[in-house]
mmCIF file of C-alpha atoms and ligand atoms in Angstrom:
data_model
loop_
_atom_site.group_PDB
_atom_site.id
_atom_site.type_symbol
_atom_site.label_atom_id
_atom_site.label_comp_id
_atom_site.label_asym_id
_atom_site.label_seq_id
_atom_site.Cartn_x
_atom_site.Cartn_y
_atom_site.Cartn_z
ATOM 1 C CA MET A 16 73.109 117.536 103.167
ATOM 2 C CA LYS A 17 76.773 117.011 103.928
ATOM 3 C CA GLU A 18 77.830 114.027 106.015
ATOM 4 C CA THR A 19 79.606 114.569 109.285
ATOM 5 C CA ILE A 20 83.008 112.919 109.355
ATOM 6 C CA LEU A 21 84.905 112.488 112.598
ATOM 7 C CA THR A 22 88.077 110.795 113.656
ATOM 8 C CA GLY A 23 90.736 111.032 116.348
ATOM 9 C CA ILE A 24 94.330 110.050 116.930
ATOM 10 C CA LYS A 25 95.693 109.308 120.391
ATOM 11 C CA PRO A 26 98.949 111.105 121.299
ATOM 12 C CA THR A 27 100.780 108.119 122.743
ATOM 13 C CA GLY A 28 104.114 107.181 121.186
ATOM 14 C CA LYS A 29 105.237 108.230 117.752
ATOM 15 C CA LEU A 30 102.934 108.324 114.735
ATOM 16 C CA THR A 31 103.544 105.437 112.359
ATOM 17 C CA LEU A 32 103.157 104.711 108.687
ATOM 18 C CA GLY A 33 100.119 102.654 109.816
ATOM 19 C CA ASN A 34 98.409 105.759 111.230
ATOM 20 C CA TYR A 35 99.274 107.663 108.077
ATOM 21 C CA LEU A 36 98.196 105.127 105.478
ATOM 22 C CA GLY A 37 95.251 103.830 107.524
ATOM 23 C CA VAL A 38 93.664 107.211 108.214
ATOM 24 C CA LEU A 39 95.662 110.433 107.969
ATOM 25 C CA LYS A 40 96.376 110.283 104.250
ATOM 26 C CA ARG A 41 92.701 109.781 103.374
ATOM 27 C CA LEU A 42 91.400 112.740 105.352
ATOM 28 C CA PRO A 43 92.123 115.577 102.895
ATOM 29 C CA GLU A 44 90.007 113.852 100.257
ATOM 30 C CA MET A 45 87.239 113.038 102.753
ATOM 31 C CA MET A 46 87.332 116.615 104.007
ATOM 32 C CA GLU A 47 85.850 117.779 100.699
ATOM 33 C CA ARG A 48 82.641 115.819 101.208
ATOM 34 C CA GLY A 49 81.789 116.444 104.846
ATOM 35 C CA ASN A 50 81.481 118.583 107.935
ATOM 36 C CA ASN A 51 84.673 117.520 109.581
ATOM 37 C CA TYR A 52 85.887 117.004 113.113
ATOM 38 C CA PHE A 53 89.444 115.743 113.385
ATOM 39 C CA PHE A 54 90.793 115.738 116.897
ATOM 40 C CA ILE A 55 93.637 114.745 119.166
ATOM 41 C CA ALA A 56 92.434 112.165 121.697
ATOM 42 C CA ASP A 57 94.598 113.457 124.535
ATOM 43 C CA LEU A 58 92.289 112.262 127.315
ATOM 44 C CA HIS A 59 92.557 108.780 125.845
ATOM 45 C CA ALA A 60 96.356 109.072 125.979
ATOM 46 C CA LEU A 61 96.138 109.206 129.777
ATOM 47 C CA THR A 62 94.724 105.677 129.883
ATOM 48 C CA LEU A 63 98.304 104.355 129.923
ATOM 49 C CA PRO A 64 101.218 105.909 131.839
ATOM 50 C CA ILE A 65 102.801 108.791 129.928
ATOM 51 C CA GLU A 66 105.184 111.608 130.890
ATOM 52 C CA PRO A 67 103.448 115.036 130.861
ATOM 53 C CA GLU A 68 105.995 116.607 128.506
ATOM 54 C CA GLU A 69 105.772 113.688 126.115
ATOM 55 C CA LEU A 70 101.986 113.986 126.024
ATOM 56 C CA ARG A 71 102.243 117.694 125.225
ATOM 57 C CA GLN A 72 104.809 117.159 122.455
ATOM 58 C CA ASN A 73 102.875 114.260 120.942
ATOM 59 C CA SER A 74 99.713 116.364 120.909
ATOM 60 C CA ILE A 75 101.489 119.152 119.020
ATOM 61 C CA ASP A 76 102.903 116.585 116.600
ATOM 62 C CA ILE A 77 99.482 115.221 115.734
ATOM 63 C CA ALA A 78 98.107 118.720 115.141
ATOM 64 C CA ALA A 79 101.084 119.476 112.886
ATOM 65 C CA PHE A 80 100.747 116.187 111.004
ATOM 66 C CA TYR A 81 97.020 116.766 110.439
ATOM 67 C CA LEU A 82 97.942 120.034 108.750
ATOM 68 C CA ALA A 83 100.982 118.600 106.971
ATOM 69 C CA ALA A 84 98.810 115.837 105.521
ATOM 70 C CA GLY A 85 96.827 118.555 103.755
ATOM 71 C CA LEU A 86 93.915 119.359 106.058
ATOM 72 C CA ASP A 87 92.578 122.857 105.558
ATOM 73 C CA PRO A 88 91.406 124.448 108.834
ATOM 74 C CA ASN A 89 88.793 126.382 106.867
ATOM 75 C CA LYS A 90 87.185 123.104 105.890
ATOM 76 C CA CYS A 91 87.550 121.113 109.110
ATOM 77 C CA ASN A 92 87.699 121.573 112.851
ATOM 78 C CA ILE A 93 90.973 120.374 114.312
ATOM 79 C CA PHE A 94 91.006 120.405 118.103
ATOM 80 C CA LEU A 95 92.130 118.810 121.351
ATOM 81 C CA GLN A 96 89.607 116.491 122.980
ATOM 82 C CA SER A 97 90.477 118.001 126.379
ATOM 83 C CA SER A 98 89.626 121.532 125.121
ATOM 84 C CA VAL A 99 85.985 120.578 124.659
ATOM 85 C CA SER A 100 84.778 119.655 128.119
ATOM 86 C CA GLU A 101 81.552 118.157 126.733
ATOM 87 C CA HIS A 102 83.508 114.961 125.937
ATOM 88 C CA ALA A 103 84.146 114.349 129.625
ATOM 89 C CA GLU A 104 80.660 115.441 130.668
ATOM 90 C CA LEU A 105 78.930 113.157 128.219
ATOM 91 C CA ASN A 106 81.267 110.382 129.340
ATOM 92 C CA ALA A 107 79.900 110.727 132.881
ATOM 93 C CA ILE A 108 76.414 110.069 131.549
ATOM 94 C CA MET A 109 77.156 107.400 128.944
ATOM 95 C CA GLN A 110 79.238 105.208 131.236
ATOM 96 C CA ASN A 111 75.945 104.076 132.694
ATOM 97 C CA TYR A 112 74.775 102.663 129.399
ATOM 98 C CA MET A 113 77.756 100.509 128.497
ATOM 99 C CA TYR A 114 78.176 97.250 130.293
ATOM 100 C CA MET A 115 81.162 95.702 132.054
ATOM 101 C CA GLY A 116 80.718 92.457 130.101
ATOM 102 C CA GLU A 117 80.933 94.076 126.689
ATOM 103 C CA LEU A 118 83.814 96.323 127.709
ATOM 104 C CA SER A 119 85.803 93.352 128.984
ATOM 105 C CA ARG A 120 85.429 91.618 125.615
ATOM 106 C CA MET A 121 87.158 94.402 123.674
ATOM 107 C CA THR A 122 90.303 93.145 121.939
ATOM 108 C CA GLN A 123 92.299 96.297 122.702
ATOM 109 C CA PHE A 124 91.527 96.016 126.414
ATOM 110 C CA LYS A 125 92.357 92.304 126.479
ATOM 111 C CA ASP A 126 95.650 92.830 124.623
ATOM 112 C CA ILE A 127 96.775 95.766 126.739
ATOM 113 C CA SER A 128 95.835 94.249 130.076
ATOM 114 C CA ALA A 129 97.552 90.977 129.129
ATOM 115 C CA LYS A 130 100.711 92.903 128.201
ATOM 116 C CA ILE A 131 100.690 94.814 131.502
ATOM 117 C CA ASN A 132 100.361 91.564 133.421
ATOM 118 C CA ILE A 133 103.262 89.957 131.574
ATOM 119 C CA THR A 134 105.734 92.827 131.415
ATOM 120 C CA LYS A 135 105.327 94.550 134.775
ATOM 121 C CA ASP A 136 106.331 93.463 138.237
ATOM 122 C CA ALA A 137 103.371 92.492 140.338
ATOM 123 C CA LYS A 138 103.539 95.826 142.196
ATOM 124 C CA ASP A 139 103.290 97.817 138.917
ATOM 125 C CA ALA A 140 100.762 95.592 137.219
ATOM 126 C CA HIS A 141 97.834 97.927 137.682
ATOM 127 C CA ILE A 142 95.170 98.366 135.080
ATOM 128 C CA GLY A 143 93.466 101.747 135.356
ATOM 129 C CA LEU A 144 89.727 102.167 135.046
ATOM 130 C CA GLY A 145 90.301 104.458 132.040
ATOM 131 C CA ILE A 146 91.677 101.737 129.789
ATOM 132 C CA PHE A 147 88.699 99.536 130.632
ATOM 133 C CA ALA A 148 86.208 102.324 130.014
ATOM 134 C CA TYR A 149 88.089 103.560 126.923
ATOM 135 C CA PRO A 150 85.250 102.751 124.468
ATOM 136 C CA VAL A 151 82.752 104.808 126.483
ATOM 137 C CA LEU A 152 84.747 107.998 125.955
ATOM 138 C CA MET A 153 85.370 107.046 122.349
ATOM 139 C CA ALA A 154 81.632 106.595 121.794
ATOM 140 C CA CYS A 155 81.064 110.041 123.333
ATOM 141 C CA ASP A 156 83.639 111.541 120.952
ATOM 142 C CA ILE A 157 81.648 110.124 118.065
ATOM 143 C CA VAL A 158 78.054 110.862 119.088
ATOM 144 C CA LEU A 159 78.766 114.402 120.335
ATOM 145 C CA TYR A 160 79.069 115.617 116.741
ATOM 146 C CA ASP A 161 76.204 113.561 115.249
ATOM 147 C CA SER A 162 78.862 111.777 113.217
ATOM 148 C CA ASP A 163 77.851 109.763 110.161
ATOM 149 C CA ILE A 164 81.237 108.451 109.112
ATOM 150 C CA VAL A 165 84.205 107.475 111.276
ATOM 151 C CA PRO A 166 87.323 106.734 109.222
ATOM 152 C CA VAL A 167 89.515 104.321 111.202
ATOM 153 C CA GLY A 168 91.945 101.469 110.736
ATOM 154 C CA ASP A 169 90.981 97.868 111.322
ATOM 155 C CA ASP A 170 91.900 97.859 115.017
ATOM 156 C CA GLN A 171 89.353 100.541 115.955
ATOM 157 C CA THR A 172 86.307 99.130 114.176
ATOM 158 C CA GLN A 173 85.319 97.024 117.188
ATOM 159 C CA HIS A 174 85.059 100.207 119.267
ATOM 160 C CA VAL A 175 82.887 101.856 116.627
ATOM 161 C CA GLU A 176 80.649 98.776 116.614
ATOM 162 C CA LEU A 177 80.257 99.093 120.375
ATOM 163 C CA CYS A 178 79.360 102.748 119.910
ATOM 164 C CA ARG A 179 76.628 101.644 117.498
ATOM 165 C CA ASP A 180 75.301 99.248 120.142
ATOM 166 C CA LEU A 181 75.240 102.109 122.628
ATOM 167 C CA VAL A 182 73.324 104.345 120.205
ATOM 168 C CA ASN A 183 70.732 101.612 119.681
ATOM 169 C CA ARG A 184 70.377 101.011 123.388
ATOM 170 C CA PHE A 185 70.144 104.697 124.279
ATOM 171 C CA ASN A 186 67.692 105.558 121.523
ATOM 172 C CA HIS A 187 65.555 102.553 122.375
ATOM 173 C CA ARG A 188 65.256 103.869 125.909
ATOM 174 C CA TYR A 189 64.907 107.619 125.219
ATOM 175 C CA GLY A 190 63.823 108.092 121.595
ATOM 176 C CA ASP A 191 65.748 109.323 118.624
ATOM 177 C CA ILE A 192 68.462 111.246 120.453
ATOM 178 C CA LEU A 193 71.803 110.008 119.101
ATOM 179 C CA LYS A 194 72.890 109.704 115.469
ATOM 180 C CA MET A 195 73.999 106.266 114.262
ATOM 181 C CA PRO A 196 77.641 106.357 113.049
ATOM 182 C CA LYS A 197 79.450 104.008 110.714
ATOM 183 C CA ALA A 198 83.129 103.061 110.566
ATOM 184 C CA GLU A 199 84.764 103.500 107.196
ATOM 185 C CA LYS A 200 87.881 101.517 106.463
ATOM 186 C CA ARG A 201 90.205 101.916 103.567
ATOM 187 C CA LYS A 202 90.506 98.840 101.335
ATOM 188 C CA ALA A 203 94.288 99.065 101.133
ATOM 189 C CA GLY A 204 95.935 100.349 104.291
ATOM 190 C CA ALA A 205 93.368 99.512 106.984
ATOM 191 C CA ARG A 206 95.847 97.168 108.620
ATOM 192 C CA ILE A 207 99.511 97.925 108.001
ATOM 193 C CA MET A 208 101.663 95.277 109.628
ATOM 194 C CA SER A 209 105.124 95.355 111.197
ATOM 195 C CA LEU A 210 107.945 95.016 108.666
ATOM 196 C CA SER A 211 109.854 92.639 110.918
ATOM 197 C CA ASP A 212 106.847 90.480 111.783
ATOM 198 C CA PRO A 213 104.034 90.880 109.244
ATOM 199 C CA THR A 214 101.639 88.906 111.411
ATOM 200 C CA LYS A 215 101.679 91.770 113.943
ATOM 201 C CA LYS A 216 100.101 95.204 113.540
ATOM 202 C CA MET A 217 102.425 98.172 113.106
ATOM 203 C CA SER A 218 101.892 100.150 116.316
ATOM 204 C CA LYS A 219 103.108 103.238 118.122
ATOM 205 C CA SER A 220 104.373 101.270 121.095
ATOM 206 C CA ASP A 221 106.379 98.651 119.212
ATOM 207 C CA PRO A 222 109.471 100.138 117.553
ATOM 208 C CA LYS A 223 110.746 96.981 115.864
ATOM 209 C CA GLY A 224 109.869 96.873 112.194
ATOM 210 C CA ASP A 225 107.750 99.987 112.438
ATOM 211 C CA ILE A 226 108.164 103.078 110.315
ATOM 212 C CA PHE A 227 107.663 106.314 112.200
ATOM 213 C CA LEU A 228 106.578 109.447 110.378
ATOM 214 C CA LYS A 229 109.550 111.321 111.819
ATOM 215 C CA ASP A 230 112.129 108.674 110.842
ATOM 216 C CA ASP A 231 114.965 109.907 108.673
ATOM 217 C CA PRO A 232 114.234 108.974 105.029
ATOM 218 C CA ASN A 233 117.405 106.826 104.974
ATOM 219 C CA VAL A 234 116.133 104.881 107.967
ATOM 220 C CA ILE A 235 112.750 104.410 106.270
ATOM 221 C CA ARG A 236 114.479 103.097 103.155
ATOM 222 C CA LYS A 237 116.607 100.702 105.219
ATOM 223 C CA LYS A 238 113.603 99.376 107.129
ATOM 224 C CA ILE A 239 111.705 98.667 103.914
ATOM 225 C CA MET A 240 114.718 97.077 102.202
ATOM 226 C CA SER A 241 115.161 94.728 105.163
ATOM 227 C CA ALA A 242 111.437 93.921 105.535
ATOM 228 C CA VAL A 243 110.666 90.246 106.038
ATOM 229 C CA THR A 244 109.384 88.673 102.831
ATOM 230 C CA ASP A 245 108.094 85.145 102.330
ATOM 231 C CA SER A 246 109.358 81.946 100.779
ATOM 232 C CA GLY A 247 108.890 81.623 97.017
ATOM 233 C CA SER A 248 109.471 84.473 94.632
ATOM 234 C CA GLU A 249 105.977 85.315 93.445
ATOM 235 C CA ILE A 250 104.586 88.774 94.166
ATOM 236 C CA LYS A 251 101.061 87.987 95.153
ATOM 237 C CA TYR A 252 98.488 89.351 97.622
ATOM 238 C CA ASP A 253 97.768 86.414 99.906
ATOM 239 C CA VAL A 254 97.677 87.437 103.563
ATOM 240 C CA ASP A 255 97.649 83.886 104.946
ATOM 241 C CA ASN A 256 100.499 82.453 102.899
ATOM 242 C CA LYS A 257 102.436 85.569 101.977
ATOM 243 C CA PRO A 258 101.951 88.055 104.824
ATOM 244 C CA GLY A 259 105.204 89.950 104.184
ATOM 245 C CA VAL A 260 104.630 90.492 100.464
ATOM 246 C CA SER A 261 100.943 91.289 101.059
ATOM 247 C CA ASN A 262 101.874 93.941 103.612
ATOM 248 C CA LEU A 263 104.332 95.559 101.201
ATOM 249 C CA LEU A 264 101.695 95.523 98.447
ATOM 250 C CA SER A 265 99.232 97.231 100.818
ATOM 251 C CA ILE A 266 101.838 99.845 101.714
ATOM 252 C CA TYR A 267 102.495 100.549 98.047
ATOM 253 C CA ALA A 268 98.795 100.634 97.122
ATOM 254 C CA ALA A 269 97.907 103.005 99.971
ATOM 255 C CA THR A 270 100.915 105.232 99.292
ATOM 256 C CA LYS A 271 100.198 105.567 95.588
ATOM 257 C CA ASN A 272 96.394 105.573 95.991
ATOM 258 C CA VAL A 273 95.917 102.566 93.721
ATOM 259 C CA SER A 274 94.068 99.293 94.317
ATOM 260 C CA ILE A 275 95.829 96.178 95.604
ATOM 261 C CA GLU A 276 95.068 94.480 92.266
ATOM 262 C CA ASP A 277 96.744 97.300 90.367
ATOM 263 C CA ALA A 278 99.755 97.072 92.668
ATOM 264 C CA GLU A 279 99.910 93.309 92.166
ATOM 265 C CA ASN A 280 99.752 93.705 88.384
ATOM 266 C CA HIS A 281 102.365 96.417 88.422
ATOM 267 C CA PHE A 282 104.894 94.186 90.187
ATOM 268 C CA GLN A 283 104.371 91.031 88.098
ATOM 269 C CA GLY A 284 107.742 89.504 87.268
ATOM 270 C CA TYR A 285 109.698 91.708 89.715
ATOM 271 C CA ARG A 286 112.338 90.207 91.968
ATOM 272 C CA TYR A 287 111.962 90.865 95.707
ATOM 273 C CA GLY A 288 114.924 93.295 95.754
ATOM 274 C CA ASP A 289 113.553 95.528 92.999
ATOM 275 C CA PHE A 290 110.030 95.213 94.417
ATOM 276 C CA LYS A 291 111.197 96.559 97.778
ATOM 277 C CA LYS A 292 113.320 99.276 96.204
ATOM 278 C CA GLU A 293 110.372 100.683 94.285
ATOM 279 C CA ILE A 294 108.184 100.621 97.386
ATOM 280 C CA ALA A 295 110.918 102.326 99.413
ATOM 281 C CA ASP A 296 111.178 105.042 96.710
ATOM 282 C CA ALA A 297 107.413 105.638 96.813
ATOM 283 C CA VAL A 298 107.210 105.807 100.613
ATOM 284 C CA VAL A 299 110.318 107.972 100.978
ATOM 285 C CA GLU A 300 109.038 110.427 98.386
ATOM 286 C CA ASP A 301 105.670 110.737 100.107
ATOM 287 C CA ILE A 302 107.004 110.935 103.670
ATOM 288 C CA SER A 303 109.844 113.358 102.827
ATOM 289 C CA ALA A 304 107.305 115.833 101.448
ATOM 290 C CA LEU A 305 105.091 115.309 104.509
ATOM 291 C CA GLN A 306 108.068 115.915 106.814
ATOM 292 C CA ALA A 307 109.019 119.143 105.024
ATOM 293 C CA ARG A 308 105.492 120.501 105.539
ATOM 294 C CA TYR A 309 105.486 119.263 109.153
ATOM 295 C CA ARG A 310 108.757 121.116 109.930
ATOM 296 C CA HIS A 311 107.383 124.308 108.465
ATOM 297 C CA ILE A 312 104.220 124.069 110.591
ATOM 298 C CA ILE A 313 106.184 123.335 113.762
ATOM 299 C CA GLU A 314 108.443 126.347 113.146
ATOM 300 C CA SER A 315 105.566 128.726 112.424
ATOM 301 C CA LYS A 316 103.452 127.335 115.306
ATOM 302 C CA SER A 317 100.426 127.747 113.048
ATOM 303 C CA TYR A 318 98.806 124.790 114.807
ATOM 304 C CA GLU A 319 98.136 126.932 117.917
ATOM 305 C CA GLN A 320 95.546 129.177 116.314
ATOM 306 C CA VAL A 321 94.069 126.198 114.451
ATOM 307 C CA LEU A 322 93.534 124.277 117.701
ATOM 308 C CA LYS A 323 91.988 127.285 119.453
ATOM 309 C CA GLN A 324 89.572 128.023 116.635
ATOM 310 C CA GLY A 325 88.796 124.319 116.153
ATOM 311 C CA ALA A 326 87.782 123.961 119.800
ATOM 312 C CA ILE A 327 85.471 126.977 119.641
ATOM 313 C CA GLU A 328 83.667 125.545 116.615
ATOM 314 C CA ALA A 329 83.563 121.989 117.994
ATOM 315 C CA LYS A 330 82.103 123.215 121.262
ATOM 316 C CA LYS A 331 79.115 124.743 119.489
ATOM 317 C CA THR A 332 77.971 121.366 118.170
ATOM 318 C CA ALA A 333 79.043 119.373 121.213
ATOM 319 C CA SER A 334 77.159 121.575 123.666
ATOM 320 C CA ASN A 335 73.925 121.161 121.684
ATOM 321 C CA THR A 336 74.202 117.374 121.779
ATOM 322 C CA LEU A 337 75.014 117.389 125.469
ATOM 323 C CA LYS A 338 71.937 119.533 126.184
ATOM 324 C CA ARG A 339 69.761 117.125 124.197
ATOM 325 C CA VAL A 340 71.117 114.145 126.129
ATOM 326 C CA LYS A 341 70.755 115.834 129.518
ATOM 327 C CA GLN A 342 67.176 116.704 128.722
ATOM 328 C CA ALA A 343 66.473 113.144 127.546
ATOM 329 C CA VAL A 344 67.810 111.431 130.666
ATOM 330 C CA GLY A 345 66.098 113.857 133.052
ATOM 331 C CA LEU A 346 68.859 116.169 134.232
ATOM 332 C CA LEU A 347 67.272 119.443 135.205
ATOM 333 C CA ASN A 348 67.955 122.368 132.871
ATOM 334 C CA LEU A 349 67.812 125.746 134.593
ATOM 335 C CA ASP A 350 68.751 127.924 131.562
HETATM 336 P P1 TYM B 410 95.218 105.423 117.378
HETATM 337 O O1 TYM B 410 95.808 106.714 117.835
HETATM 338 O O2 TYM B 410 95.749 104.167 117.950
HETATM 339 O O3 TYM B 410 95.336 105.332 115.821
HETATM 340 C C1 TYM B 410 94.897 106.390 114.970
HETATM 341 C C2 TYM B 410 94.267 105.774 113.731
HETATM 342 O O4 TYM B 410 95.257 105.005 113.037
HETATM 343 C C3 TYM B 410 94.749 103.701 112.775
HETATM 344 N N1 TYM B 410 95.864 102.738 112.804
HETATM 345 C C4 TYM B 410 96.197 101.968 111.781
HETATM 346 N N2 TYM B 410 95.683 101.824 110.543
HETATM 347 C C5 TYM B 410 96.265 100.914 109.724
HETATM 348 N N3 TYM B 410 97.333 100.149 110.091
HETATM 349 C C6 TYM B 410 97.881 100.254 111.314
HETATM 350 N N4 TYM B 410 98.933 99.504 111.665
HETATM 351 C C7 TYM B 410 97.317 101.198 112.221
HETATM 352 N N5 TYM B 410 97.610 101.542 113.510
HETATM 353 C C8 TYM B 410 96.694 102.498 113.843
HETATM 354 C C9 TYM B 410 93.757 103.426 113.907
HETATM 355 O O5 TYM B 410 92.831 102.437 113.557
HETATM 356 C C10 TYM B 410 93.125 104.788 114.080
HETATM 357 O O6 TYM B 410 92.050 104.965 113.176
HETATM 358 N N6 TYM B 410 90.927 105.075 119.855
HETATM 359 C C11 TYM B 410 91.574 105.756 118.755
HETATM 360 C C12 TYM B 410 91.485 107.264 118.892
HETATM 361 C C13 TYM B 410 90.100 107.747 119.054
HETATM 362 C C14 TYM B 410 89.083 107.780 118.039
HETATM 363 C C15 TYM B 410 87.946 108.333 118.682
HETATM 364 C C16 TYM B 410 89.060 107.390 116.711
HETATM 365 C C17 TYM B 410 89.561 108.265 120.198
HETATM 366 N N7 TYM B 410 88.279 108.603 119.989
HETATM 367 C C18 TYM B 410 86.731 108.506 117.969
HETATM 368 C C19 TYM B 410 87.859 107.568 116.001
HETATM 369 C C20 TYM B 410 86.734 108.112 116.640
HETATM 370 C C21 TYM B 410 93.039 105.360 118.738
HETATM 371 O O7 TYM B 410 93.616 105.053 119.748
HETATM 372 O O8 TYM B 410 93.639 105.463 117.539
#
């Protein structure tokens, strides 16, 4: 039987090379082996303040980039989380089975709430319930489709682990109701770091040193050529002592679909300047082609029909799971 593969991208900020190399670029290959649910986590985007028009545009962008990356809507369901109301309904049930203590230990929550406290005036320093309860909704996204495999970058694996805890807890109480999922990380590319500070993750909300998928190819080249490298001249994968070089090696390996060892071997004896130039060439070639396909999809608006059809298909599976859960917990079914 085919595995079920599910992942989501949140439409906050601009998509980065980290999103692409960590997840997006692997999906077309994964698509061939599974039943696939690839969605736009628009409800999750509301967990931090965002302008309505920006949210709408970002959502369209993600749909277009899913398709531009090579996803075939005949082989996967691409949809908006908010179009399948079962996500929110299951969330209302599952929030009772995740605990405040475990939610407050999540790295993403701790990082974001610390940032809000530091950067906002006291009057604006509010932390919404949604960002705290974020992993509950994310767990619902996953279990609704009986997902086996959840391809994510490094930063989301903690949330998938918490989802696994929830599945254990729920099934222990009610029987074998929810399917146990597993995160799947890419060896090269699971944690792409900022080019200006390779000890920090490349993220959608931090424009310095980050490559955005819609950046002009010349800008991408410039950012890579001015990436921070490390002292010494050796090209070696050593995250602790050579974070800058290691990050560039990961970027190259994930872009060319080779192992880190192969990338390391390839660049033996290179000087930093030539090393960066070759990586810039590889990334620019890949992203320019992606951008051309993206522009075509945006112009044709082909994503609209894809999202509509994707939601119809997704709903079929999601509504079955929701029924099973409602029955298990004792909600009366009058059908
Ligand atoms: P999001 O939108 O922050 O990121 C989308 C995916 O990109 C990965 N990623 C990275 N990978 C490598 N290097 C980086 N610098 C980098 N930055 C981001 C993320 O790990 C993620 O896989 N909570 C999720 C969205 C979500 C979801 C889900 C994912 C909602 N429900 C259910 C999987 C399953 C998020 O905010 O991802």
